[in-house]
PDB file of C-alpha atoms in Angstrom:
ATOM      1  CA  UNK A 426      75.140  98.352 102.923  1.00 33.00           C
ATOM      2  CA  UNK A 427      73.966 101.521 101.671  1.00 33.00           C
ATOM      3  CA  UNK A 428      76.132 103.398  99.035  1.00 33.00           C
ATOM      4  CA  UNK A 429      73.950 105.738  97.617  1.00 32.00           C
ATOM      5  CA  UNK A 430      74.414 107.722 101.475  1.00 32.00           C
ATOM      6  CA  UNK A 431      76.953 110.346 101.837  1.00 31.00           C
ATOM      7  CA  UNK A 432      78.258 110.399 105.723  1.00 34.00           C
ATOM      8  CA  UNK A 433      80.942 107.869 106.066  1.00 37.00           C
ATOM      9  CA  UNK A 434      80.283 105.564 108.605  1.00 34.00           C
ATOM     10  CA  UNK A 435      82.019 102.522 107.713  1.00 37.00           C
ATOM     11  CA  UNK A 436      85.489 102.041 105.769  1.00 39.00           C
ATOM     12  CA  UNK A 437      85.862  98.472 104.052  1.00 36.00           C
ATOM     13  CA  UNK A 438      89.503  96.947 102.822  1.00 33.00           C
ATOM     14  CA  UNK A 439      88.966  97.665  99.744  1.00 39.00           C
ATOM     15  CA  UNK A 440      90.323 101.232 100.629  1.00 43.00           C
ATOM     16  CA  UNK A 441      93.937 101.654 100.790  1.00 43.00           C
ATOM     17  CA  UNK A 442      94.360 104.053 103.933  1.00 41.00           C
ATOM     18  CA  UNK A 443      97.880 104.165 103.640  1.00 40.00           C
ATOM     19  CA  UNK A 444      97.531 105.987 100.495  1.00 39.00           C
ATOM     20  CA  UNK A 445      95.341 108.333 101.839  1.00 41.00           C
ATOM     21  CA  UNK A 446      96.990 109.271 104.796  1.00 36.00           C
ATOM     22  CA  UNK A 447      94.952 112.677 104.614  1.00 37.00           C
ATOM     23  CA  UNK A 448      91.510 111.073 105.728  1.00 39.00           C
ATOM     24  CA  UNK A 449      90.501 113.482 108.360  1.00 32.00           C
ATOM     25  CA  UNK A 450      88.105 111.416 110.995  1.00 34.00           C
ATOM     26  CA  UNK A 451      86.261 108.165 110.135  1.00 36.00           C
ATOM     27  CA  UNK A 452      83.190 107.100 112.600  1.00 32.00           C
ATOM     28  CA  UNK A 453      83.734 104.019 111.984  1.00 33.00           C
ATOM     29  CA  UNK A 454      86.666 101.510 110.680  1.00 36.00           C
ATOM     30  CA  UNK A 455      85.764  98.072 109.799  1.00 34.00           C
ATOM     31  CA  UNK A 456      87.998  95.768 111.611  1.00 33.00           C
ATOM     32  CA  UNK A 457      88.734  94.054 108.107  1.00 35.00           C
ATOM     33  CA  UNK A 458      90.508  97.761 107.520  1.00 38.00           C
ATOM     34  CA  UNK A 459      94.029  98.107 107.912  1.00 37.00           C
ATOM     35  CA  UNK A 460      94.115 100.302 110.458  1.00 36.00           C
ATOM     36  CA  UNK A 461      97.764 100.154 111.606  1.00 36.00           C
ATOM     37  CA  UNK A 462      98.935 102.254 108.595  1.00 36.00           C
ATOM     38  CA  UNK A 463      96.480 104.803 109.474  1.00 35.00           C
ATOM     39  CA  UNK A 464      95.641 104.421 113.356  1.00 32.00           C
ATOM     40  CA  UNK A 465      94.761 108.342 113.827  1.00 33.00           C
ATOM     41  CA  UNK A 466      91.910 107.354 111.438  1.00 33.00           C
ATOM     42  CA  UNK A 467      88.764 107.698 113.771  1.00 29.00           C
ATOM     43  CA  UNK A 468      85.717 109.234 112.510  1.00 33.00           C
ATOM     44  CA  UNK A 469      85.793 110.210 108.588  1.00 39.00           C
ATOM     45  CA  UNK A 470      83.858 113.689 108.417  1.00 36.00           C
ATOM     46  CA  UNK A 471      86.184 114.571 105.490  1.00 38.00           C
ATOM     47  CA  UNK A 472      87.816 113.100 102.610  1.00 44.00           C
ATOM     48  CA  UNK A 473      90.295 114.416 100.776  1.00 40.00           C
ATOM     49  CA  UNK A 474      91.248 114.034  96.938  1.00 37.00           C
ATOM     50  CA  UNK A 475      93.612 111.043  97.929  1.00 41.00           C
ATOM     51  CA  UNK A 476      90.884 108.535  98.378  1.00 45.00           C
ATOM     52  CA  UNK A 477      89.718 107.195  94.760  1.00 45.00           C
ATOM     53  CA  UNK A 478      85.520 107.484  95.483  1.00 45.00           C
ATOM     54  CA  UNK A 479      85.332 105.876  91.764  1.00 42.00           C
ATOM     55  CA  UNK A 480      87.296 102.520  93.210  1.00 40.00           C
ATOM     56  CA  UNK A 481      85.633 102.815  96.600  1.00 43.00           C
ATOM     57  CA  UNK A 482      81.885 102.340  95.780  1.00 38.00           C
ATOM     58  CA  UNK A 483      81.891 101.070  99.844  1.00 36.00           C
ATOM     59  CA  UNK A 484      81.741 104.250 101.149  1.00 41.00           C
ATOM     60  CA  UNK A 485      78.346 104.115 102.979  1.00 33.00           C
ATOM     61  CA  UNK A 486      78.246 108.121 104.081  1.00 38.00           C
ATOM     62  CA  UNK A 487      80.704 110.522 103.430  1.00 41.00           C
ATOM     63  CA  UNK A 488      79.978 114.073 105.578  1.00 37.00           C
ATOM     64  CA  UNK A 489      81.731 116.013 103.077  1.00 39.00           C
ATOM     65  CA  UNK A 490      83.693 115.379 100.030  1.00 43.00           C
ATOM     66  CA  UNK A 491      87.073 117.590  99.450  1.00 41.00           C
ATOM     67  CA  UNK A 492      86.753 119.816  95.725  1.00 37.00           C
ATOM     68  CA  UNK A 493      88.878 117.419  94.495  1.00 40.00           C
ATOM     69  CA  UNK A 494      86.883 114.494  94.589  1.00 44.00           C
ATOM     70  CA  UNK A 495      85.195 114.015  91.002  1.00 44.00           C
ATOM     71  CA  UNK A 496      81.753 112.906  91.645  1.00 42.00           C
ATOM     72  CA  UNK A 497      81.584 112.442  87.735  1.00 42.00           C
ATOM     73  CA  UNK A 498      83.512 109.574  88.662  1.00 41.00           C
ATOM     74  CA  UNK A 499      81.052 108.392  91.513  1.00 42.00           C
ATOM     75  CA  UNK A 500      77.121 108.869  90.202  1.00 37.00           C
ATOM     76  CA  UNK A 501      76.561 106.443  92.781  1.00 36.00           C
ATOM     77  CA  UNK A 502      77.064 109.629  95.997  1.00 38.00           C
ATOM     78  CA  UNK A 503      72.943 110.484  96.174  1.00 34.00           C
ATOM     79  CA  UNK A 504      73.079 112.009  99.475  1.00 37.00           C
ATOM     80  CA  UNK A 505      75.611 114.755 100.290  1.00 38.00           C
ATOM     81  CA  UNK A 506      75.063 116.663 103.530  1.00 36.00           C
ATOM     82  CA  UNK A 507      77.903 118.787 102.309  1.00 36.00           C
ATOM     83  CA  UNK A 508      80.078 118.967  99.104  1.00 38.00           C
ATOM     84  CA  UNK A 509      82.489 121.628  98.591  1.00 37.00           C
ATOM     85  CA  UNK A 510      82.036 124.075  95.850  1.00 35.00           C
ATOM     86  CA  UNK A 511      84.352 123.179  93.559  1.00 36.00           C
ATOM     87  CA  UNK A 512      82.971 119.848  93.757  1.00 39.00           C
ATOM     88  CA  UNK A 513      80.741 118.801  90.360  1.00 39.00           C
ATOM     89  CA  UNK A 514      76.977 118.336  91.883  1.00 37.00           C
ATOM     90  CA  UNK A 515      75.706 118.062  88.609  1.00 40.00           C
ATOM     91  CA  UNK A 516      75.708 114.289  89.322  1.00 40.00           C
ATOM     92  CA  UNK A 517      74.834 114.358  92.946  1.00 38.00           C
ATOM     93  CA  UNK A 518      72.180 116.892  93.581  1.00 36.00           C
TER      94      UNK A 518
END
């Protein structure tokens, strides 16, 4: 497990996909994920402001994080490839 990486390659439980129905392409799912509430969920390149990053510290890599995502919240994201520009870098150089 490495959360400090930004590039989303694995999705625990502890995310609630069905309240984030916007999650645009995961790599990879763990099997423990529900994946039947979200089953077009197949390789997370983007997320979008309805995934709580401050609750999901298991993100392992996230490609890019939507503007929306407060990454005041989520000091723990070290290792953006790409955040949006309305996203607050001031905590994730």
């Amino acid at each position: 497990m490495a959360p400090r990486q930004l590039s989303l390659t694995c999705v625990k439980a502890s995310c609630d996909l069905a309240m984030a129905p916007r999650l645009l392409s995961h790599t990879w799912v763990n099997a423990s994920c529900d994946i039947a509430t979200a089953p077009r969920l197949l390789s997370l390149t983007c997320v979008k402001e309805s995934c709580d990053l401050a609750t999901a510290p298991w993100l392992l890599s996230l490609t890019c994080v939507k503007a929306s995502c407060d990454i005041a919240t989520a000091p723990w994201l070290l290792s953006l490839t790409n955040v949006k520009a309305s996203c607050d870098i001031a905590t994730a150089p």
